[in-house]
mmCIF file of C-alpha atoms and ligand atoms in Angstrom:
data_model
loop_
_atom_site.group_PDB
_atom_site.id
_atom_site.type_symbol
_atom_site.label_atom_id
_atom_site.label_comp_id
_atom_site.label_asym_id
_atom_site.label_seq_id
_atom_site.Cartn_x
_atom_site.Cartn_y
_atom_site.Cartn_z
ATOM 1 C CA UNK A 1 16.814 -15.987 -41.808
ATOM 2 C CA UNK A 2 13.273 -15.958 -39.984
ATOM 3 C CA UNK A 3 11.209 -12.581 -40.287
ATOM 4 C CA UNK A 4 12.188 -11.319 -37.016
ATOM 5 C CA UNK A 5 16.048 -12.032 -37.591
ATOM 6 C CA UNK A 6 16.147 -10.043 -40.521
ATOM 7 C CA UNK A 7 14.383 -6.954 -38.648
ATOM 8 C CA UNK A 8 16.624 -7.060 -35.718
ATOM 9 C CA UNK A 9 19.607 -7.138 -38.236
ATOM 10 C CA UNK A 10 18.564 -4.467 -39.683
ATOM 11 C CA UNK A 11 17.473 -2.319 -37.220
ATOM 12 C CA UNK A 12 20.283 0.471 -35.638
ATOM 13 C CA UNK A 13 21.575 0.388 -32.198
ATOM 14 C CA UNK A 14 19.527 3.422 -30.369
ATOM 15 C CA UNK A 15 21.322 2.736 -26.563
ATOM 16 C CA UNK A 16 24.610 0.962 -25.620
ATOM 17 C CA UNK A 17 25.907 0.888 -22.535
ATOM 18 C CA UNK A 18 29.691 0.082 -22.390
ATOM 19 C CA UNK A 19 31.685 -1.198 -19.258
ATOM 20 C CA UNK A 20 29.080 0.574 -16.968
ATOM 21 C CA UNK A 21 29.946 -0.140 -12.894
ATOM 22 C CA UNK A 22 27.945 0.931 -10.309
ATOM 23 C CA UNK A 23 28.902 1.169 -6.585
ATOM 24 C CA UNK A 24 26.895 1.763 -3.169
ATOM 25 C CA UNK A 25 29.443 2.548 -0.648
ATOM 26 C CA UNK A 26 31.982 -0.669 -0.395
ATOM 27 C CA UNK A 27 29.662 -2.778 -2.417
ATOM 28 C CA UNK A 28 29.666 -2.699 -6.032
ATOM 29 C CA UNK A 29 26.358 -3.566 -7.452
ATOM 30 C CA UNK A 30 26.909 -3.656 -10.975
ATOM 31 C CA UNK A 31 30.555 -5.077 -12.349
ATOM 32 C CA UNK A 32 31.259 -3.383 -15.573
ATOM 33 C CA UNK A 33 28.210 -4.612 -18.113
ATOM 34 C CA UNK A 34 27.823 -4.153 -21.927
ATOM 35 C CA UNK A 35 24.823 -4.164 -23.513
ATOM 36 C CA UNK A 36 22.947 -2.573 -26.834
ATOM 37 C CA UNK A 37 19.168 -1.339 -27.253
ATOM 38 C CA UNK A 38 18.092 -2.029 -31.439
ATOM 39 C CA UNK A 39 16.163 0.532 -31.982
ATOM 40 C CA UNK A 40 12.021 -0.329 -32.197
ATOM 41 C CA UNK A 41 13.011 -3.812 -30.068
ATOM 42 C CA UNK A 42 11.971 -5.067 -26.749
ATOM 43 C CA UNK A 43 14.798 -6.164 -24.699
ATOM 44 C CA UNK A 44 14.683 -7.757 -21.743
ATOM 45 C CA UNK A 45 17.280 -7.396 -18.458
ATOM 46 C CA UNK A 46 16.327 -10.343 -15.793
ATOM 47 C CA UNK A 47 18.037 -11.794 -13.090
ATOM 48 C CA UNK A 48 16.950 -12.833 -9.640
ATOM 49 C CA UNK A 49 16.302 -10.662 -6.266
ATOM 50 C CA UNK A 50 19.466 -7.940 -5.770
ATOM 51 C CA UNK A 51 21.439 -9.001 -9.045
ATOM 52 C CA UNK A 52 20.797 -5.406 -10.107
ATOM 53 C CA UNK A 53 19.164 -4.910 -12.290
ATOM 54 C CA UNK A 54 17.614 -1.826 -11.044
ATOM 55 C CA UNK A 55 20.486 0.024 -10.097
ATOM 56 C CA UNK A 56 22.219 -0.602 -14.320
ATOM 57 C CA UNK A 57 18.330 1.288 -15.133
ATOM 58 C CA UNK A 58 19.127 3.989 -12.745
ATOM 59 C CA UNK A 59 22.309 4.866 -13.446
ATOM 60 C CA UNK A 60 21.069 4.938 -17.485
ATOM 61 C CA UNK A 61 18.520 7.276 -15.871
ATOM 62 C CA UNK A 62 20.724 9.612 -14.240
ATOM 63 C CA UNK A 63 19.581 8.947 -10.873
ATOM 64 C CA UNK A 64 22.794 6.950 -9.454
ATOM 65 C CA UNK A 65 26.150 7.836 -10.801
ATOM 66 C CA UNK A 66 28.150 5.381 -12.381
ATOM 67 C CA UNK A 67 31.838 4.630 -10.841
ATOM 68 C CA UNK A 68 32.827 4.161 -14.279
ATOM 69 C CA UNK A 69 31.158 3.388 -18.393
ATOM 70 C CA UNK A 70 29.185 4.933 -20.654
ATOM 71 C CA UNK A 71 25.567 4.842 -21.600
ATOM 72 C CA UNK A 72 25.783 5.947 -24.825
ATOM 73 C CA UNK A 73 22.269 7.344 -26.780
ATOM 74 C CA UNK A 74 22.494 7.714 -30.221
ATOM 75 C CA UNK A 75 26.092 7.767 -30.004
ATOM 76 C CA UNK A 76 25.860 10.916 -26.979
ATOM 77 C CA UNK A 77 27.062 9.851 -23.946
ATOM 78 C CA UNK A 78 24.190 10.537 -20.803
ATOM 79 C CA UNK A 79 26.691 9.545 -17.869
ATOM 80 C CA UNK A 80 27.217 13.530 -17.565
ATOM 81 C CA UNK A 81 23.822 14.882 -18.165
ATOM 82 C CA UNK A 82 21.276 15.937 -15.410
ATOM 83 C CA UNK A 83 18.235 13.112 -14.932
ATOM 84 C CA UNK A 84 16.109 16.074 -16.092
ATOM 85 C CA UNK A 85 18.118 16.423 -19.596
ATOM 86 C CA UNK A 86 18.165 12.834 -19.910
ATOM 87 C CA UNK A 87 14.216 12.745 -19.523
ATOM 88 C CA UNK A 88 13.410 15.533 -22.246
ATOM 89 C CA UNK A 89 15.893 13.891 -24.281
ATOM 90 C CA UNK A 90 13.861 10.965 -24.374
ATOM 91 C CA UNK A 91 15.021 8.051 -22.347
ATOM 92 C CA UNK A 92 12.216 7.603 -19.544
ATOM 93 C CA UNK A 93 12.037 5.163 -16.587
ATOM 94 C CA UNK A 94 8.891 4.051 -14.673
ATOM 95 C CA UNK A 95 10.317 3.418 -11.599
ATOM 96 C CA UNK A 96 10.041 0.123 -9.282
ATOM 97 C CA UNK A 97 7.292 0.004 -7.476
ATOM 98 C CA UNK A 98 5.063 2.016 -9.666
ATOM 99 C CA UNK A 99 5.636 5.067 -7.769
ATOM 100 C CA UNK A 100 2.517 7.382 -8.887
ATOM 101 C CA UNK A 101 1.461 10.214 -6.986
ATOM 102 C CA UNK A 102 -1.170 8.585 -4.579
ATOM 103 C CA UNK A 103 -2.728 12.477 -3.573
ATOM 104 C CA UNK A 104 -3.131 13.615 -7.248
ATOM 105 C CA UNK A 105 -5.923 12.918 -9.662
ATOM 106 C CA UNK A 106 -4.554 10.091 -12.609
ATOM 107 C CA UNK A 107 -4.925 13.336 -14.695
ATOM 108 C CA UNK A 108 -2.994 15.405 -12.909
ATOM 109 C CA UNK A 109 -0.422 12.369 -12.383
ATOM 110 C CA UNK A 110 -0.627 12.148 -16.398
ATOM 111 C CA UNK A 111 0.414 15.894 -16.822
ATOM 112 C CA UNK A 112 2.985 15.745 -14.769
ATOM 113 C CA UNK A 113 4.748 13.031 -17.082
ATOM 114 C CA UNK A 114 4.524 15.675 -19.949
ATOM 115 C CA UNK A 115 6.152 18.290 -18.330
ATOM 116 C CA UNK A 116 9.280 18.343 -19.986
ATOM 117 C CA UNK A 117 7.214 19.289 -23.071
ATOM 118 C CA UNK A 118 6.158 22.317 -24.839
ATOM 119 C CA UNK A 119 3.679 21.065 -27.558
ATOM 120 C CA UNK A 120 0.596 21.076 -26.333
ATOM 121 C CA UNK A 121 -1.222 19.440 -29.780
ATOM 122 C CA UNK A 122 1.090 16.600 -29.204
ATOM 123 C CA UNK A 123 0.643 16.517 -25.200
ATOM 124 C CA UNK A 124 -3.511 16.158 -26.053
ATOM 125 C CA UNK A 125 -2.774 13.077 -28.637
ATOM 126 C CA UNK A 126 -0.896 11.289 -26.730
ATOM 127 C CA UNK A 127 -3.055 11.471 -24.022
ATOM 128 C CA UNK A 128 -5.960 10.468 -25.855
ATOM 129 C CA UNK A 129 -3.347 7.156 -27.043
ATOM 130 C CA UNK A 130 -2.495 6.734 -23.430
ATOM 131 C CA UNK A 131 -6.250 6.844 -22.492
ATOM 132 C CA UNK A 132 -6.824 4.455 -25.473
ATOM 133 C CA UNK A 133 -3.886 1.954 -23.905
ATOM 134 C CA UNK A 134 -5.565 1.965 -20.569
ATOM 135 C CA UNK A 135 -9.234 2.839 -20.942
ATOM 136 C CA UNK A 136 -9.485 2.227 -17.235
ATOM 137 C CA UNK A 137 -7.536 5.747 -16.412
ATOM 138 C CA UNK A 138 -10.018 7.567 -18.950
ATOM 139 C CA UNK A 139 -13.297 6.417 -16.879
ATOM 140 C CA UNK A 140 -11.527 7.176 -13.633
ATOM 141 C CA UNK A 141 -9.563 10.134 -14.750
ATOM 142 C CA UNK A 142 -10.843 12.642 -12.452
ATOM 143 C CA UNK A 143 -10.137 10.242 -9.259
ATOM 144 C CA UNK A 144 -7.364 9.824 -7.163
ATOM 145 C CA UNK A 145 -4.130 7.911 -7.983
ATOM 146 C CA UNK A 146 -4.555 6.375 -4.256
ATOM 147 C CA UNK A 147 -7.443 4.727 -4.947
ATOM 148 C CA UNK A 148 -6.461 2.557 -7.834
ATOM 149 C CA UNK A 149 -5.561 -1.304 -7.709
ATOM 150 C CA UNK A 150 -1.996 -2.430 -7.547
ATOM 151 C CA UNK A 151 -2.309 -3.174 -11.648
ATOM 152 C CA UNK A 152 -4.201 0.125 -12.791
ATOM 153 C CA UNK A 153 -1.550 2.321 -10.623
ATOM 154 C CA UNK A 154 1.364 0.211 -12.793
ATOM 155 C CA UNK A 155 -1.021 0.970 -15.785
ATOM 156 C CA UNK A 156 -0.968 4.996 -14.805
ATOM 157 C CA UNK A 157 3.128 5.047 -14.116
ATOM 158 C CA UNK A 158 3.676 3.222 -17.768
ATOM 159 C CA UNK A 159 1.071 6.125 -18.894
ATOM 160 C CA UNK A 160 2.613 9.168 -17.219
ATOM 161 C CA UNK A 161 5.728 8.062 -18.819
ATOM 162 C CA UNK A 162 4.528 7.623 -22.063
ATOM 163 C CA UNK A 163 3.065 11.554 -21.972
ATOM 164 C CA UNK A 164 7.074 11.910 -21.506
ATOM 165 C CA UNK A 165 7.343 11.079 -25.163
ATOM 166 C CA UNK A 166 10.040 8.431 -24.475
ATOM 167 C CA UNK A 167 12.133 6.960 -27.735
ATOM 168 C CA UNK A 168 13.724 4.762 -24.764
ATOM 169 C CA UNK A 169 11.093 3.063 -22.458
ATOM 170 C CA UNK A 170 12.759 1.815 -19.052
ATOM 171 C CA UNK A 171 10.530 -0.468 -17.232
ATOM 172 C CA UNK A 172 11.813 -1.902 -14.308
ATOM 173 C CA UNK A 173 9.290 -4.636 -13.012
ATOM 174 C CA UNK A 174 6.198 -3.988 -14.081
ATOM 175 C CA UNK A 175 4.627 -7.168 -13.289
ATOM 176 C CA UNK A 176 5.378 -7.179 -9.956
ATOM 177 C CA UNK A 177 3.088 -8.315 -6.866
ATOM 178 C CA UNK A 178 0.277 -8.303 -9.449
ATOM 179 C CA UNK A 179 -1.956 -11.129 -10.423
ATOM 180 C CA UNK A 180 -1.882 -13.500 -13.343
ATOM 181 C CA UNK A 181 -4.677 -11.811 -15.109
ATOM 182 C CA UNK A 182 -3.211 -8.607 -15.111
ATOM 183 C CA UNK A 183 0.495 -9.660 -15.797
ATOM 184 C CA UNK A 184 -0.999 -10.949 -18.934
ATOM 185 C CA UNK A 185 -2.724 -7.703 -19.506
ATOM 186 C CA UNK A 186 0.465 -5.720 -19.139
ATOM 187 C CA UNK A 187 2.761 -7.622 -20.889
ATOM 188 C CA UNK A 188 0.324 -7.148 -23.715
ATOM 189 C CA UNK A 189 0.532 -3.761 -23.539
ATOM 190 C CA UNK A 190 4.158 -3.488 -23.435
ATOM 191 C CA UNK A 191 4.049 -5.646 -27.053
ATOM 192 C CA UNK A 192 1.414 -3.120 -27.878
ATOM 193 C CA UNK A 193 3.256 0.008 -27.411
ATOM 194 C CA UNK A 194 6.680 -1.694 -28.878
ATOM 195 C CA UNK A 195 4.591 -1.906 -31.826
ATOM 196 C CA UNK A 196 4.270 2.194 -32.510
ATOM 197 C CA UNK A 197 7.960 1.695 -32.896
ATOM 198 C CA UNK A 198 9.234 2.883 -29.730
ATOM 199 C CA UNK A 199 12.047 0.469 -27.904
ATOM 200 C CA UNK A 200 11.601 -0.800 -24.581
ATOM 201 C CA UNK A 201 13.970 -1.925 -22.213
ATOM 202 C CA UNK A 202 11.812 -4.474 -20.017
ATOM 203 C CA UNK A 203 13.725 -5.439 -16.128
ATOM 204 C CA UNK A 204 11.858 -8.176 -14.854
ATOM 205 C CA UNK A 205 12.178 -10.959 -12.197
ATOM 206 C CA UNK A 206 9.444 -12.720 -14.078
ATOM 207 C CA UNK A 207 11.600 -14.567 -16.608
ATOM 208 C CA UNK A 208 9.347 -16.196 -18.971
ATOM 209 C CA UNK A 209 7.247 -13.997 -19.984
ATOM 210 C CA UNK A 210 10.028 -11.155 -20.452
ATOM 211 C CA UNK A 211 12.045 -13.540 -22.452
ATOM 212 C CA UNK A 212 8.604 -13.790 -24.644
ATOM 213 C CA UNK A 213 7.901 -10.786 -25.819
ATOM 214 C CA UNK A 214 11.762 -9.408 -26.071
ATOM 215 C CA UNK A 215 13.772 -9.830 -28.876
ATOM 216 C CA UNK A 216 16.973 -9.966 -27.135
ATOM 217 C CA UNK A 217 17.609 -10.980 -23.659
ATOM 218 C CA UNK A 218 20.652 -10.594 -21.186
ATOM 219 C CA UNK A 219 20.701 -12.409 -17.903
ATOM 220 C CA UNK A 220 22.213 -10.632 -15.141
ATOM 221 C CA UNK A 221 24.182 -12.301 -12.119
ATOM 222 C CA UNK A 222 25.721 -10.254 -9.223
ATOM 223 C CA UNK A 223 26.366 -7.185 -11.315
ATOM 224 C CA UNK A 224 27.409 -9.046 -14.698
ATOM 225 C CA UNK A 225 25.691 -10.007 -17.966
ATOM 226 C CA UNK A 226 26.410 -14.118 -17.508
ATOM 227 C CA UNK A 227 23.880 -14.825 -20.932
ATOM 228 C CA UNK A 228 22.893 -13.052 -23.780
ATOM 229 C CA UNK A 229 21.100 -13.977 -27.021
ATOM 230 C CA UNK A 230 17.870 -13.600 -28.765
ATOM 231 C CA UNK A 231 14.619 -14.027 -26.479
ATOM 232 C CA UNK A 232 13.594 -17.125 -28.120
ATOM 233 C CA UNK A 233 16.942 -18.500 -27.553
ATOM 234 C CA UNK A 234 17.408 -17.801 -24.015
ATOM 235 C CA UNK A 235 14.093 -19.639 -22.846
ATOM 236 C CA UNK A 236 15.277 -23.067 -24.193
ATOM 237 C CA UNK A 237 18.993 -22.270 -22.873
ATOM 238 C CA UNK A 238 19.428 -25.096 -20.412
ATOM 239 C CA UNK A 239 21.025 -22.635 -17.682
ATOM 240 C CA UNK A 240 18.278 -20.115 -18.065
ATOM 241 C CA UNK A 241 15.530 -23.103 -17.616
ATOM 242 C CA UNK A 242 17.270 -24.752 -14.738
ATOM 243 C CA UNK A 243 17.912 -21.288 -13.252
ATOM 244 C CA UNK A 244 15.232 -19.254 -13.560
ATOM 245 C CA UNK A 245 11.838 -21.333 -15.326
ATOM 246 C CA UNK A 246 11.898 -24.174 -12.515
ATOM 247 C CA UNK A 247 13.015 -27.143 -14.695
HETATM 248 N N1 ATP B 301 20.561 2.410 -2.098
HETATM 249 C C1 ATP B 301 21.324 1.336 -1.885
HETATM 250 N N2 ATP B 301 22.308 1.348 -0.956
HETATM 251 C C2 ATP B 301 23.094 0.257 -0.752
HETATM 252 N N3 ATP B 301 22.980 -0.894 -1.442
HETATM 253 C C3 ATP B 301 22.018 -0.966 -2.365
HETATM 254 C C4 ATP B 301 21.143 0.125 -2.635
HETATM 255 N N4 ATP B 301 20.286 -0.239 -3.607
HETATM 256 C C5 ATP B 301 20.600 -1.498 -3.930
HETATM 257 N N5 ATP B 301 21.640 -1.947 -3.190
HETATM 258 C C6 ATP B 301 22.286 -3.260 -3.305
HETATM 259 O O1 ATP B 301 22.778 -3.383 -4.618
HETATM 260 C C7 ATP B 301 22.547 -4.690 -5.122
HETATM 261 C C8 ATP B 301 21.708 -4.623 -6.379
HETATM 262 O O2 ATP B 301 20.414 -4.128 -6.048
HETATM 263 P P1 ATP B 301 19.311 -3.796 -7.135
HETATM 264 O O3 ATP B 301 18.189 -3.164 -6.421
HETATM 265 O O4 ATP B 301 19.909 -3.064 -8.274
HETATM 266 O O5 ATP B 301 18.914 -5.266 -7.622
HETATM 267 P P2 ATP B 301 17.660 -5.754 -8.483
HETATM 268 O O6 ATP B 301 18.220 -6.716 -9.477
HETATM 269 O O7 ATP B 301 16.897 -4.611 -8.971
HETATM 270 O O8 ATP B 301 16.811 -6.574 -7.413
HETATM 271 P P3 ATP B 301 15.213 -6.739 -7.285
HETATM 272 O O9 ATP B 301 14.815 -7.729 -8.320
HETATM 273 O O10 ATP B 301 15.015 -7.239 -5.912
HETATM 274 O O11 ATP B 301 14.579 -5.405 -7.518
HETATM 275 C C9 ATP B 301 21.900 -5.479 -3.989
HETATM 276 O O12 ATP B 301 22.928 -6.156 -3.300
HETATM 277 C C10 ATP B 301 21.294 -4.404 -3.118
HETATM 278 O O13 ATP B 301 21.223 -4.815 -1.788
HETATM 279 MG MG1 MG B 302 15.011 -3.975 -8.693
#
């Protein structure tokens, strides 16, 4: 067994979700999908434009309800708690679209991801390791969130939700509509804050490079999980190449 085998064999399941359906009006969006964070592991959710990807992270956040499932989190279920509770509990989304607070200073937008919290020693260091992330939102920390390119305001939404102190990271495209350069950069940083242990689920459209950096990977089709294996597995799979790599 290879290094990284081992680990993910090892390591405890932190989030499943079991049978979870979701359903806008008539149409249901997502068809009844299982799938299991390990904790400290990156795993990835892709799948093409509408598959729904979005909507599974949403309902795991609280924000649309589930028609039926479970999302368990260390064996509690979160289907019935508030998106507030579900927040301080430690299972934090950055939202689609980056989605900062364009009027407020990047500190102020950075204080409001902490407040859920109560220790203030702990609120200052992980600023400081936020501001060490993204050095960019330290220099400008005084200036507007409006005034930041496309990639820095996805760098200050991954921030503010870090000051949330998430054990569950939710990231639901972050590479999109930004350039190659700074895809790179983020991805990095995603592998970089994985690393401190905490577990990311990563939703992206951009298939490759998700599939790189996460340990496991589950490709989503009209509302069901149609593939799902280890990272490295899923970018040789034949279907997942034809599909979604261009070959
Ligand atoms: N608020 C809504 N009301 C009605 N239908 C919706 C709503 N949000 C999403 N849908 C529909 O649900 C399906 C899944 O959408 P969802 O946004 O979850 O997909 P996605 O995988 O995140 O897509 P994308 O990659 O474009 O973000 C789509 O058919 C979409 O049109
Ligand atoms: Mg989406």
């Amino acid at each position: 067994m290879s290094e990284q085998a081992a680990s993910t064999a090892n390591n405890k399941e932190i989030l499943r979700i079991d049978d979870l359906a979701v359903s806008y009006g008539h149409i249901e969006a997502v068809k009844g999908i299982n799938l299991s964070l390990k904790q400290g592991e990156i795993t990835a959710l892709v799948g093409a434009n509408g598959a729904g990807k979005s909507t599974a992270l949403l309902a795991i956040s609280g924000l649309v309800k589930a028609s039926r499932g479970k999302v368990l989190f260390n064996g509690e279920d979160l289907i019935q708690w508030s998106p507030h509770r579900i927040v301080a509990g430690g299972v934090v989304q950055v939202a689609e679209g980056r989605a900062t607070l364009t009027t407020l200073t990047i500190e102020e937008n950075l204080a409001l991801g902490a407040y859920t919290r109560k220790d203030k020693a702990g609120v200052a260091r992980d600023l400081e390791w936020v501001y060490s992330l993204f050095p960019v939102l330290k220099q400008r920390a005084s200036g507007l969130a409006g005034n930041l390119s496309g990639g820095e305001q996805q760098m200050l939404a991954i921030g503010r939700a870090l000051m949330a102190q998430p054990k569950v990271l939710l990231l639901d495209e972050p590479s999109m509509g930004l350039a190659p350069l700074i895809i790179q950069e983020i991805f990095r940083i995603v592998q970089e804050i994985n690393k401190t242990g905490m577990t990311v689920l990563l939703v992206e459209q951009n298939v490759r490079q998700a599939l790189r950096i996460a340990q496991r990977g589950y490709v989503l089709e009209t509302g069901k999980i149609v593939l799902e294996d280890s990272g490295a597995n899923l970018l040789h799979n034949p279907k997942v190449v034809e599909a979604y790599l261009g070959g």
